[in-house]
PDB file of C-alpha atoms in Angstrom:
ATOM      1  CA  MET M   1     -23.991  89.127  86.633  1.00 40.00           C
ATOM      2  CA  VAL M   2     -26.344  87.958  84.602  1.00 37.00           C
ATOM      3  CA  LYS M   3     -24.215  85.086  83.280  1.00 37.00           C
ATOM      4  CA  SER M   4     -23.565  83.877  86.757  1.00 39.00           C
ATOM      5  CA  ILE M   5     -27.162  84.034  87.568  1.00 36.00           C
ATOM      6  CA  ASN M   6     -28.297  82.025  84.315  1.00 41.00           C
ATOM      7  CA  PHE M   7     -25.489  79.214  85.071  1.00 37.00           C
ATOM      8  CA  LEU M   8     -26.705  79.023  88.719  1.00 36.00           C
ATOM      9  CA  LEU M   9     -30.541  78.644  87.154  1.00 36.00           C
ATOM     10  CA  LEU M  10     -29.642  76.130  84.990  1.00 36.00           C
ATOM     11  CA  LEU M  11     -27.626  73.960  87.559  1.00 36.00           C
ATOM     12  CA  SER M  12     -30.471  74.256  89.663  1.00 36.00           C
ATOM     13  CA  LEU M  13     -32.828  72.885  86.541  1.00 34.00           C
ATOM     14  CA  LEU M  14     -30.469  70.097  85.909  1.00 35.00           C
ATOM     15  CA  ALA M  15     -30.742  68.903  89.165  1.00 35.00           C
ATOM     16  CA  PHE M  16     -34.263  67.740  88.671  1.00 34.00           C
ATOM     17  CA  VAL M  17     -33.495  66.005  85.241  1.00 31.00           C
ATOM     18  CA  PRO M  18     -33.826  62.422  86.243  1.00 32.00           C
ATOM     19  CA  SER M  19     -30.526  60.395  84.972  1.00 32.00           C
ATOM     20  CA  CYS M  20     -32.215  57.971  82.433  1.00 34.00           C
ATOM     21  CA  HIS M  21     -29.697  55.101  82.757  1.00 35.00           C
ATOM     22  CA  CYS M  22     -27.491  55.892  85.487  1.00 33.00           C
ATOM     23  CA  LYS M  23     -28.568  52.790  87.758  1.00 34.00           C
ATOM     24  CA  LYS M  24     -28.926  50.712  85.025  1.00 38.00           C
ATOM     25  CA  LYS M  25     -25.571  50.977  83.766  1.00 39.00           C
ATOM     26  CA  ILE M  26     -23.158  48.054  84.713  1.00 42.00           C
ATOM     27  CA  GLY M  27     -19.435  48.512  83.566  1.00 41.00           C
ATOM     28  CA  GLY M  28     -18.598  51.486  81.763  1.00 48.00           C
ATOM     29  CA  TYR M  29     -21.301  52.536  79.139  1.00 84.00           C
ATOM     30  CA  LEU M  30     -23.124  49.011  78.803  1.00 96.00           C
ATOM     31  CA  TYR M  31     -26.563  48.225  80.714  1.00 96.00           C
ATOM     32  CA  PRO M  32     -28.606  45.394  80.150  1.00 97.00           C
ATOM     33  CA  GLN M  33     -32.125  47.740  78.990  1.00 97.00           C
ATOM     34  CA  PHE M  34     -29.869  49.251  76.346  1.00 97.00           C
ATOM     35  CA  TYR M  35     -32.256  47.614  73.220  1.00 98.00           C
ATOM     36  CA  ASP M  36     -35.610  47.939  75.685  1.00 97.00           C
ATOM     37  CA  GLY M  37     -36.748  51.002  73.670  1.00 97.00           C
ATOM     38  CA  SER M  38     -34.955  50.710  70.250  1.00 97.00           C
ATOM     39  CA  CYS M  39     -35.554  46.557  69.842  1.00 98.00           C
ATOM     40  CA  PRO M  40     -37.633  45.150  72.373  1.00 98.00           C
ATOM     41  CA  ARG M  41     -37.710  41.828  71.088  1.00 98.00           C
ATOM     42  CA  ALA M  42     -33.881  41.767  70.495  1.00 98.00           C
ATOM     43  CA  GLN M  43     -32.935  39.296  73.559  1.00 98.00           C
ATOM     44  CA  GLU M  44     -35.527  36.766  72.760  1.00 98.00           C
ATOM     45  CA  ILE M  45     -35.123  36.591  69.101  1.00 98.00           C
ATOM     46  CA  VAL M  46     -31.390  35.928  70.040  1.00 98.00           C
ATOM     47  CA  GLN M  47     -32.310  33.282  72.197  1.00 98.00           C
ATOM     48  CA  SER M  48     -34.906  31.482  69.886  1.00 98.00           C
ATOM     49  CA  ILE M  49     -32.148  30.809  67.090  1.00 98.00           C
ATOM     50  CA  VAL M  50     -29.549  30.253  69.699  1.00 98.00           C
ATOM     51  CA  ALA M  51     -31.745  27.471  71.149  1.00 98.00           C
ATOM     52  CA  LYS M  52     -32.159  26.380  67.610  1.00 98.00           C
ATOM     53  CA  ALA M  53     -28.935  25.809  66.763  1.00 98.00           C
ATOM     54  CA  VAL M  54     -28.229  23.947  69.995  1.00 98.00           C
ATOM     55  CA  ALA M  55     -30.684  21.668  69.726  1.00 98.00           C
ATOM     56  CA  LYS M  56     -29.415  20.771  66.546  1.00 98.00           C
ATOM     57  CA  GLU M  57     -25.910  20.801  67.581  1.00 97.00           C
ATOM     58  CA  PRO M  58     -25.059  20.294  71.275  1.00 97.00           C
ATOM     59  CA  ARG M  59     -21.653  21.428  70.531  1.00 96.00           C
ATOM     60  CA  MET M  60     -22.314  24.818  69.065  1.00 98.00           C
ATOM     61  CA  ALA M  61     -22.935  26.081  72.468  1.00 98.00           C
ATOM     62  CA  ALA M  62     -19.573  25.848  73.498  1.00 98.00           C
ATOM     63  CA  SER M  63     -18.450  27.031  69.825  1.00 98.00           C
ATOM     64  CA  LEU M  64     -20.423  30.282  70.562  1.00 98.00           C
ATOM     65  CA  LEU M  65     -19.136  30.669  73.835  1.00 98.00           C
ATOM     66  CA  ARG M  66     -15.736  30.790  72.631  1.00 98.00           C
ATOM     67  CA  LEU M  67     -16.412  33.499  69.948  1.00 98.00           C
ATOM     68  CA  HIS M  68     -17.216  35.589  72.302  1.00 98.00           C
ATOM     69  CA  PHE M  69     -14.308  35.018  74.038  1.00 98.00           C
ATOM     70  CA  HIS M  70     -12.160  34.944  71.189  1.00 98.00           C
ATOM     71  CA  ASP M  71     -13.632  38.466  70.320  1.00 98.00           C
ATOM     72  CA  CYS M  72     -13.064  40.202  73.857  1.00 98.00           C
ATOM     73  CA  PHE M  73      -9.411  39.577  73.853  1.00 98.00           C
ATOM     74  CA  VAL M  74      -7.871  41.038  70.980  1.00 97.00           C
ATOM     75  CA  LYS M  75      -9.478  44.630  70.114  1.00 95.00           C
ATOM     76  CA  GLY M  76     -11.877  44.584  73.003  1.00 97.00           C
ATOM     77  CA  CYS M  77     -15.822  43.362  72.773  1.00 98.00           C
ATOM     78  CA  ASP M  78     -16.513  44.685  69.028  1.00 98.00           C
ATOM     79  CA  ALA M  79     -17.061  41.754  66.816  1.00 98.00           C
ATOM     80  CA  SER M  80     -13.880  42.068  65.171  1.00 98.00           C
ATOM     81  CA  VAL M  81     -13.579  38.355  64.945  1.00 98.00           C
ATOM     82  CA  LEU M  82     -16.639  38.366  62.570  1.00 98.00           C
ATOM     83  CA  LEU M  83     -14.966  40.278  59.846  1.00 98.00           C
ATOM     84  CA  ASP M  84     -13.944  38.424  56.890  1.00 98.00           C
ATOM     85  CA  SER M  85     -10.769  39.080  54.881  1.00 97.00           C
ATOM     86  CA  SER M  86     -11.452  42.187  52.061  1.00 94.00           C
ATOM     87  CA  GLY M  87      -9.829  45.151  51.167  1.00 90.00           C
ATOM     88  CA  THR M  88      -7.236  46.077  54.329  1.00 92.00           C
ATOM     89  CA  ILE M  89      -8.780  43.671  56.431  1.00 96.00           C
ATOM     90  CA  ILE M  90      -7.023  40.357  57.228  1.00 97.00           C
ATOM     91  CA  SER M  91      -9.728  38.470  59.061  1.00 98.00           C
ATOM     92  CA  GLU M  92      -8.746  36.781  62.619  1.00 98.00           C
ATOM     93  CA  LYS M  93     -10.234  33.888  61.483  1.00 98.00           C
ATOM     94  CA  ARG M  94      -6.876  33.311  59.773  1.00 97.00           C
ATOM     95  CA  SER M  95      -4.805  33.111  62.956  1.00 97.00           C
ATOM     96  CA  ASN M  96      -3.851  29.958  64.761  1.00 95.00           C
ATOM     97  CA  PRO M  97      -6.341  30.170  67.698  1.00 96.00           C
ATOM     98  CA  ASN M  98      -9.133  30.084  65.356  1.00 97.00           C
ATOM     99  CA  ARG M  99      -8.004  28.991  62.103  1.00 94.00           C
ATOM    100  CA  ASP M 100      -9.976  25.353  61.518  1.00 90.00           C
ATOM    101  CA  SER M 101     -11.518  25.696  65.015  1.00 94.00           C
ATOM    102  CA  ALA M 102     -13.349  29.034  65.276  1.00 96.00           C
ATOM    103  CA  ARG M 103     -16.966  28.060  64.421  1.00 97.00           C
ATOM    104  CA  GLY M 104     -20.784  29.451  64.878  1.00 98.00           C
ATOM    105  CA  PHE M 105     -20.259  32.010  62.320  1.00 98.00           C
ATOM    106  CA  GLU M 106     -23.468  30.911  60.039  1.00 98.00           C
ATOM    107  CA  VAL M 107     -25.358  31.291  63.525  1.00 98.00           C
ATOM    108  CA  ILE M 108     -24.615  34.817  63.936  1.00 98.00           C
ATOM    109  CA  ASP M 109     -25.450  35.449  60.563  1.00 98.00           C
ATOM    110  CA  GLU M 110     -29.121  34.081  60.875  1.00 98.00           C
ATOM    111  CA  ILE M 111     -29.324  36.104  64.032  1.00 98.00           C
ATOM    112  CA  LYS M 112     -28.343  39.368  62.520  1.00 98.00           C
ATOM    113  CA  SER M 113     -30.652  38.932  59.550  1.00 98.00           C
ATOM    114  CA  ALA M 114     -33.587  38.502  61.565  1.00 98.00           C
ATOM    115  CA  LEU M 115     -32.573  41.299  63.903  1.00 98.00           C
ATOM    116  CA  GLU M 116     -32.409  43.423  60.855  1.00 98.00           C
ATOM    117  CA  LYS M 117     -35.830  42.604  59.748  1.00 98.00           C
ATOM    118  CA  GLU M 118     -37.128  43.333  63.053  1.00 98.00           C
ATOM    119  CA  CYS M 119     -35.141  46.724  64.009  1.00 97.00           C
ATOM    120  CA  PRO M 120     -33.113  47.994  60.902  1.00 98.00           C
ATOM    121  CA  HIS M 121     -29.680  48.933  62.008  1.00 98.00           C
ATOM    122  CA  THR M 122     -29.997  48.762  65.885  1.00 98.00           C
ATOM    123  CA  VAL M 123     -28.304  45.537  67.305  1.00 98.00           C
ATOM    124  CA  SER M 124     -24.651  45.399  66.886  1.00 98.00           C
ATOM    125  CA  CYS M 125     -22.601  42.169  66.343  1.00 98.00           C
ATOM    126  CA  ALA M 126     -20.451  42.627  69.310  1.00 98.00           C
ATOM    127  CA  ASP M 127     -23.782  42.371  71.520  1.00 98.00           C
ATOM    128  CA  ILE M 128     -25.156  39.630  69.564  1.00 98.00           C
ATOM    129  CA  LEU M 129     -21.804  37.668  70.725  1.00 98.00           C
ATOM    130  CA  ALA M 130     -22.576  38.822  74.108  1.00 98.00           C
ATOM    131  CA  LEU M 131     -25.899  37.680  74.044  1.00 98.00           C
ATOM    132  CA  ALA M 132     -25.427  34.233  72.486  1.00 98.00           C
ATOM    133  CA  ALA M 133     -22.729  33.536  74.873  1.00 98.00           C
ATOM    134  CA  ARG M 134     -24.977  33.668  77.663  1.00 98.00           C
ATOM    135  CA  ASP M 135     -27.682  31.783  76.245  1.00 98.00           C
ATOM    136  CA  SER M 136     -25.626  28.758  75.056  1.00 98.00           C
ATOM    137  CA  THR M 137     -24.535  29.027  78.794  1.00 98.00           C
ATOM    138  CA  VAL M 138     -28.111  28.714  80.084  1.00 98.00           C
ATOM    139  CA  LEU M 139     -29.131  26.169  77.222  1.00 98.00           C
ATOM    140  CA  THR M 140     -26.567  23.938  78.601  1.00 98.00           C
ATOM    141  CA  GLY M 141     -27.108  23.848  82.314  1.00 98.00           C
ATOM    142  CA  GLY M 142     -24.960  26.946  83.052  1.00 98.00           C
ATOM    143  CA  PRO M 143     -25.789  30.218  84.961  1.00 98.00           C
ATOM    144  CA  SER M 144     -27.969  33.113  83.735  1.00 98.00           C
ATOM    145  CA  TRP M 145     -26.660  36.706  84.070  1.00 98.00           C
ATOM    146  CA  GLY M 146     -27.893  40.368  82.656  1.00 98.00           C
ATOM    147  CA  VAL M 147     -25.820  41.135  79.844  1.00 98.00           C
ATOM    148  CA  PRO M 148     -24.670  44.518  79.478  1.00 97.00           C
ATOM    149  CA  LEU M 149     -25.385  46.124  76.290  1.00 98.00           C
ATOM    150  CA  GLY M 150     -24.701  49.136  74.242  1.00 98.00           C
ATOM    151  CA  ARG M 151     -21.570  47.920  72.148  1.00 98.00           C
ATOM    152  CA  ARG M 152     -20.436  48.637  69.098  1.00 97.00           C
ATOM    153  CA  ASP M 153     -18.716  47.211  65.967  1.00 98.00           C
ATOM    154  CA  SER M 154     -14.842  47.574  64.675  1.00 98.00           C
ATOM    155  CA  LEU M 155     -14.228  48.934  61.338  1.00 97.00           C
ATOM    156  CA  GLY M 156     -11.076  46.617  61.323  1.00 97.00           C
ATOM    157  CA  ALA M 157      -9.475  43.152  62.727  1.00 98.00           C
ATOM    158  CA  SER M 158      -6.041  42.401  64.187  1.00 97.00           C
ATOM    159  CA  ILE M 159      -4.568  38.873  63.131  1.00 97.00           C
ATOM    160  CA  SER M 160      -1.661  39.630  65.417  1.00 97.00           C
ATOM    161  CA  GLY M 161      -4.154  40.766  68.192  1.00 97.00           C
ATOM    162  CA  SER M 162      -5.454  37.280  67.791  1.00 98.00           C
ATOM    163  CA  ASN M 163      -2.349  35.127  67.283  1.00 97.00           C
ATOM    164  CA  ASN M 164      -0.500  37.254  70.238  1.00 97.00           C
ATOM    165  CA  ASN M 165      -3.733  37.829  72.717  1.00 97.00           C
ATOM    166  CA  ILE M 166      -5.576  34.869  73.042  1.00 97.00           C
ATOM    167  CA  PRO M 167      -4.292  32.098  75.651  1.00 97.00           C
ATOM    168  CA  ALA M 168      -2.758  29.055  73.805  1.00 95.00           C
ATOM    169  CA  PRO M 169      -3.184  25.514  75.224  1.00 95.00           C
ATOM    170  CA  ASN M 170       0.678  24.993  75.721  1.00 93.00           C
ATOM    171  CA  ASN M 171       1.256  28.845  77.496  1.00 96.00           C
ATOM    172  CA  THR M 172       2.908  28.554  80.755  1.00 96.00           C
ATOM    173  CA  PHE M 173       0.471  29.729  83.877  1.00 97.00           C
ATOM    174  CA  GLN M 174       2.543  33.146  84.107  1.00 98.00           C
ATOM    175  CA  THR M 175       2.001  33.729  80.409  1.00 98.00           C
ATOM    176  CA  ILE M 176      -1.993  32.879  80.687  1.00 98.00           C
ATOM    177  CA  LEU M 177      -2.268  35.380  84.015  1.00 98.00           C
ATOM    178  CA  THR M 178      -0.547  38.131  81.953  1.00 98.00           C
ATOM    179  CA  LYS M 179      -2.753  37.987  79.228  1.00 98.00           C
ATOM    180  CA  PHE M 180      -5.992  37.772  81.434  1.00 98.00           C
ATOM    181  CA  LYS M 181      -4.163  40.949  83.602  1.00 98.00           C
ATOM    182  CA  LEU M 182      -3.334  42.822  80.242  1.00 97.00           C
ATOM    183  CA  LYS M 183      -7.283  42.790  79.841  1.00 97.00           C
ATOM    184  CA  GLY M 184      -8.279  43.886  83.251  1.00 97.00           C
ATOM    185  CA  LEU M 185      -8.923  40.067  84.183  1.00 98.00           C
ATOM    186  CA  ASP M 186      -7.468  39.001  87.551  1.00 98.00           C
ATOM    187  CA  ILE M 187      -6.457  34.995  88.577  1.00 98.00           C
ATOM    188  CA  VAL M 188     -10.062  34.686  89.777  1.00 98.00           C
ATOM    189  CA  ASP M 189     -11.541  35.331  86.350  1.00 98.00           C
ATOM    190  CA  LEU M 190      -8.898  33.190  84.961  1.00 98.00           C
ATOM    191  CA  VAL M 191     -10.207  30.355  86.988  1.00 98.00           C
ATOM    192  CA  ALA M 192     -13.712  30.743  86.436  1.00 98.00           C
ATOM    193  CA  LEU M 193     -13.721  31.209  82.830  1.00 98.00           C
ATOM    194  CA  SER M 194     -11.660  28.419  82.512  1.00 98.00           C
ATOM    195  CA  GLY M 195     -14.354  26.325  83.542  1.00 98.00           C
ATOM    196  CA  SER M 196     -16.415  27.291  79.757  1.00 98.00           C
ATOM    197  CA  HIS M 197     -14.051  24.202  79.309  1.00 98.00           C
ATOM    198  CA  THR M 198     -17.026  21.882  80.915  1.00 98.00           C
ATOM    199  CA  ILE M 199     -18.038  21.742  77.726  1.00 98.00           C
ATOM    200  CA  GLY M 200     -17.208  21.408  74.282  1.00 97.00           C
ATOM    201  CA  ASN M 201     -13.999  19.821  72.033  1.00 97.00           C
ATOM    202  CA  SER M 202     -10.670  20.433  71.512  1.00 97.00           C
ATOM    203  CA  ARG M 203      -8.707  19.219  68.670  1.00 96.00           C
ATOM    204  CA  CYS M 204      -5.389  16.683  69.482  1.00 96.00           C
ATOM    205  CA  THR M 205      -3.109  19.020  67.525  1.00 95.00           C
ATOM    206  CA  SER M 206      -3.993  21.145  71.069  1.00 96.00           C
ATOM    207  CA  PHE M 207      -2.771  18.332  73.324  1.00 96.00           C
ATOM    208  CA  ARG M 208      -0.570  16.074  71.412  1.00 96.00           C
ATOM    209  CA  GLN M 209       2.507  17.537  73.157  1.00 94.00           C
ATOM    210  CA  ARG M 210       1.168  16.248  76.648  1.00 95.00           C
ATOM    211  CA  LEU M 211       0.920  12.653  75.614  1.00 96.00           C
ATOM    212  CA  TYR M 212       4.561  12.025  73.967  1.00 95.00           C
ATOM    213  CA  ASN M 213       6.668  15.016  74.215  1.00 89.00           C
ATOM    214  CA  GLN M 214       5.762  17.568  76.985  1.00 85.00           C
ATOM    215  CA  THR M 215       8.785  18.989  78.572  1.00 84.00           C
ATOM    216  CA  GLY M 216      10.820  18.062  75.376  1.00 86.00           C
ATOM    217  CA  ASN M 217      12.466  15.079  76.667  1.00 87.00           C
ATOM    218  CA  GLY M 218      10.313  12.385  74.991  1.00 86.00           C
ATOM    219  CA  LYS M 219       7.988  11.800  77.259  1.00 86.00           C
ATOM    220  CA  ALA M 220       4.487  12.522  79.054  1.00 88.00           C
ATOM    221  CA  ASP M 221       3.147  14.871  81.351  1.00 92.00           C
ATOM    222  CA  PHE M 222       3.455  13.037  84.349  1.00 91.00           C
ATOM    223  CA  THR M 223       0.856  15.242  85.874  1.00 92.00           C
ATOM    224  CA  LEU M 224      -1.870  13.315  83.248  1.00 94.00           C
ATOM    225  CA  ASP M 225      -3.418  10.631  84.743  1.00 95.00           C
ATOM    226  CA  GLN M 226      -1.678   7.757  82.761  1.00 93.00           C
ATOM    227  CA  VAL M 227      -4.975   5.333  81.964  1.00 95.00           C
ATOM    228  CA  TYR M 228      -6.453   8.360  80.535  1.00 96.00           C
ATOM    229  CA  ALA M 229      -3.755   9.240  78.634  1.00 95.00           C
ATOM    230  CA  ALA M 230      -3.199   5.796  77.554  1.00 94.00           C
ATOM    231  CA  GLU M 231      -7.008   6.287  76.018  1.00 96.00           C
ATOM    232  CA  LEU M 232      -6.310   9.694  74.747  1.00 96.00           C
ATOM    233  CA  ARG M 233      -3.176   8.175  72.428  1.00 96.00           C
ATOM    234  CA  THR M 234      -5.424   5.447  70.744  1.00 95.00           C
ATOM    235  CA  ARG M 235      -6.985   8.206  68.580  1.00 96.00           C
ATOM    236  CA  CYS M 236      -4.481  11.228  69.076  1.00 96.00           C
ATOM    237  CA  PRO M 237      -1.351   9.414  67.533  1.00 96.00           C
ATOM    238  CA  ARG M 238       2.040  10.885  67.541  1.00 94.00           C
ATOM    239  CA  SER M 239       1.431  12.433  64.119  1.00 93.00           C
ATOM    240  CA  GLY M 240      -1.343  12.889  61.679  1.00 94.00           C
ATOM    241  CA  GLY M 241      -5.225  13.208  63.004  1.00 94.00           C
ATOM    242  CA  ASP M 242      -4.903  16.737  63.997  1.00 94.00           C
ATOM    243  CA  GLN M 243      -8.066  17.530  63.434  1.00 94.00           C
ATOM    244  CA  ASN M 244      -9.952  14.790  65.570  1.00 96.00           C
ATOM    245  CA  LEU M 245     -12.014  16.095  68.342  1.00 96.00           C
ATOM    246  CA  PHE M 246     -11.991  15.288  72.124  1.00 97.00           C
ATOM    247  CA  VAL M 247     -14.509  16.527  74.651  1.00 97.00           C
ATOM    248  CA  LEU M 248     -12.791  18.622  77.150  1.00 97.00           C
ATOM    249  CA  ASP M 249     -15.037  17.323  79.855  1.00 97.00           C
ATOM    250  CA  PHE M 250     -15.460  13.448  79.544  1.00 95.00           C
ATOM    251  CA  VAL M 251     -18.112  13.027  82.118  1.00 97.00           C
ATOM    252  CA  THR M 252     -20.751  15.344  81.134  1.00 97.00           C
ATOM    253  CA  PRO M 253     -19.463  16.930  78.026  1.00 97.00           C
ATOM    254  CA  ILE M 254     -22.098  18.601  77.149  1.00 96.00           C
ATOM    255  CA  LYS M 255     -23.822  19.912  80.131  1.00 98.00           C
ATOM    256  CA  PHE M 256     -22.523  23.062  82.095  1.00 98.00           C
ATOM    257  CA  ASP M 257     -21.395  22.099  85.202  1.00 98.00           C
ATOM    258  CA  ASN M 258     -18.407  22.061  87.543  1.00 98.00           C
ATOM    259  CA  PHE M 259     -17.449  18.454  86.501  1.00 98.00           C
ATOM    260  CA  TYR M 260     -14.444  20.172  84.829  1.00 98.00           C
ATOM    261  CA  TYR M 261     -12.713  21.231  88.244  1.00 98.00           C
ATOM    262  CA  LYS M 262     -13.481  17.627  89.410  1.00 98.00           C
ATOM    263  CA  ASN M 263     -11.401  16.036  86.569  1.00 98.00           C
ATOM    264  CA  LEU M 264      -8.877  18.357  87.289  1.00 98.00           C
ATOM    265  CA  LEU M 265      -8.582  16.946  90.623  1.00 98.00           C
ATOM    266  CA  ALA M 266      -8.526  13.420  89.327  1.00 97.00           C
ATOM    267  CA  ASN M 267      -5.500  14.729  86.933  1.00 97.00           C
ATOM    268  CA  LYS M 268      -7.858  14.288  83.875  1.00 97.00           C
ATOM    269  CA  GLY M 269      -7.696  18.011  82.430  1.00 96.00           C
ATOM    270  CA  LEU M 270      -7.306  17.625  78.668  1.00 97.00           C
ATOM    271  CA  LEU M 271      -5.149  20.840  78.167  1.00 97.00           C
ATOM    272  CA  SER M 272      -1.589  21.630  79.469  1.00 96.00           C
ATOM    273  CA  SER M 273      -3.538  25.090  80.148  1.00 96.00           C
ATOM    274  CA  ASP M 274      -6.057  23.444  82.349  1.00 97.00           C
ATOM    275  CA  GLU M 275      -3.759  21.288  84.277  1.00 96.00           C
ATOM    276  CA  ILE M 276      -1.428  24.148  85.229  1.00 96.00           C
ATOM    277  CA  LEU M 277      -4.432  25.666  87.124  1.00 98.00           C
ATOM    278  CA  LEU M 278      -3.789  22.883  89.810  1.00 97.00           C
ATOM    279  CA  THR M 279      -0.191  22.325  89.788  1.00 95.00           C
ATOM    280  CA  LYS M 280       1.830  25.973  89.096  1.00 95.00           C
ATOM    281  CA  ASN M 281      -0.223  28.546  91.466  1.00 97.00           C
ATOM    282  CA  GLN M 282      -1.478  27.760  94.915  1.00 98.00           C
ATOM    283  CA  VAL M 283      -4.435  30.422  94.314  1.00 98.00           C
ATOM    284  CA  SER M 284      -5.272  28.908  91.335  1.00 98.00           C
ATOM    285  CA  ALA M 285      -5.352  25.724  92.801  1.00 98.00           C
ATOM    286  CA  ASP M 286      -7.214  26.516  95.906  1.00 98.00           C
ATOM    287  CA  LEU M 287     -10.017  27.907  93.559  1.00 98.00           C
ATOM    288  CA  VAL M 288     -10.431  24.757  91.493  1.00 98.00           C
ATOM    289  CA  LYS M 289     -10.689  22.930  94.599  1.00 98.00           C
ATOM    290  CA  GLN M 290     -13.454  25.634  95.753  1.00 98.00           C
ATOM    291  CA  TYR M 291     -15.410  25.043  92.481  1.00 98.00           C
ATOM    292  CA  ALA M 292     -14.971  21.847  92.301  1.00 98.00           C
ATOM    293  CA  GLU M 293     -17.019  21.324  95.772  1.00 98.00           C
ATOM    294  CA  ASN M 294     -19.573  24.036  95.234  1.00 98.00           C
ATOM    295  CA  ASN M 295     -21.299  24.175  91.865  1.00 98.00           C
ATOM    296  CA  ASP M 296     -22.987  27.367  93.059  1.00 98.00           C
ATOM    297  CA  LEU M 297     -19.992  29.143  93.780  1.00 98.00           C
ATOM    298  CA  PHE M 298     -18.713  28.360  90.165  1.00 98.00           C
ATOM    299  CA  PHE M 299     -21.835  29.461  88.435  1.00 98.00           C
ATOM    300  CA  GLU M 300     -21.811  32.685  90.345  1.00 98.00           C
ATOM    301  CA  GLN M 301     -18.097  33.682  89.598  1.00 98.00           C
ATOM    302  CA  PHE M 302     -18.476  32.792  86.275  1.00 98.00           C
ATOM    303  CA  ALA M 303     -21.498  35.367  85.821  1.00 98.00           C
ATOM    304  CA  LYS M 304     -19.292  37.732  87.289  1.00 98.00           C
ATOM    305  CA  SER M 305     -16.266  36.953  85.119  1.00 98.00           C
ATOM    306  CA  MET M 306     -18.156  37.009  81.854  1.00 98.00           C
ATOM    307  CA  VAL M 307     -20.083  40.102  82.598  1.00 98.00           C
ATOM    308  CA  LYS M 308     -16.023  41.887  83.490  1.00 97.00           C
ATOM    309  CA  MET M 309     -14.965  40.189  80.181  1.00 98.00           C
ATOM    310  CA  GLY M 310     -17.797  41.553  78.201  1.00 97.00           C
ATOM    311  CA  ASN M 311     -16.510  44.960  79.459  1.00 97.00           C
ATOM    312  CA  ILE M 312     -13.232  45.056  77.791  1.00 97.00           C
ATOM    313  CA  THR M 313     -13.014  48.043  75.794  1.00 96.00           C
ATOM    314  CA  PRO M 314     -16.125  48.246  74.244  1.00 97.00           C
ATOM    315  CA  LEU M 315     -16.876  50.798  71.484  1.00 96.00           C
ATOM    316  CA  THR M 316     -19.481  52.876  72.681  1.00 95.00           C
ATOM    317  CA  GLY M 317     -21.463  56.311  71.308  1.00 91.00           C
ATOM    318  CA  SER M 318     -19.921  57.216  68.043  1.00 92.00           C
ATOM    319  CA  ARG M 319     -16.942  55.099  67.843  1.00 95.00           C
ATOM    320  CA  GLY M 320     -17.379  52.086  65.229  1.00 96.00           C
ATOM    321  CA  GLU M 321     -20.764  51.382  63.688  1.00 97.00           C
ATOM    322  CA  ILE M 322     -23.748  48.964  63.483  1.00 98.00           C
ATOM    323  CA  ARG M 323     -22.816  46.177  61.046  1.00 98.00           C
ATOM    324  CA  LYS M 324     -25.423  45.464  58.866  1.00 98.00           C
ATOM    325  CA  ASN M 325     -23.973  42.172  58.010  1.00 98.00           C
ATOM    326  CA  CYS M 326     -21.542  40.927  60.533  1.00 98.00           C
ATOM    327  CA  ARG M 327     -18.738  39.512  58.105  1.00 98.00           C
ATOM    328  CA  GLY M 328     -18.269  42.892  56.881  1.00 97.00           C
ATOM    329  CA  ILE M 329     -17.973  46.841  57.790  1.00 97.00           C
ATOM    330  CA  ASN M 330     -20.680  48.887  55.886  1.00 97.00           C
ATOM    331  CA  LYS M 331     -19.833  49.971  52.562  1.00 90.00           C
TER     332      LYS M 331
END
């Protein structure tokens, strides 16, 4: 009887205990105010270093945005993409989607170093990636959003996950959609997040087949504007020039806007994975048209989809760790 009274008393007391972060939470255990007490200047520090890097090299914005994407699609948003090879770890940097193309690691290093001086062992590398992706978007003219925070860093990497989970430029529409669905993302997220190709570059090797042998018959992709294709062939030959860079959006290559979708409607999307959004599925084609017509609608959905992507199986609580150096697990 005494035990039951004590239990009831405990319940009544708990009813008056404020729940500290419940209203602030977005997507599970992550919430934008996570560092407000432990490292109040964290977001300001990330933003200032990203701004400096993008001012020095505008292409860096797309590179940092891509790093977050390539991180989340492997083992969740846990900074596994940042790990160098050591001991039992084989770096994801060696995978096909990342080798010779993933970049921006030195910017993340600089941010981490500054944050370790400001508030040691507090801000995770995974959260740095999420913040840098948002800041890169804003700095190039795109939308802003409150980044849910509180991720922790992985203790390992997965090169096989990197090779298999990240959508490839020559994947079929269904393969890409399946890869998104396996991460809890849908067709709206697929079309909206593909809009990140409004900034950045792609290598000749990523779209060469469209220029010379799209279906295995030795012919160019008939869905690609032929004048545009001829222009691309001048710098992307049948062999050689693998690393030659081409802007993904030839109209406003360093401005985050909806020209990516307008280019698709003009049959001037660079990658096969871009073009199939318009030609292989009616739902995605309709979304492409909507975003091409309405920049605000695209911005609104892009922000929502980035929050959703950033919540792919994060490590929270006591799982993982807060790395001191983003390139290696703590000793």
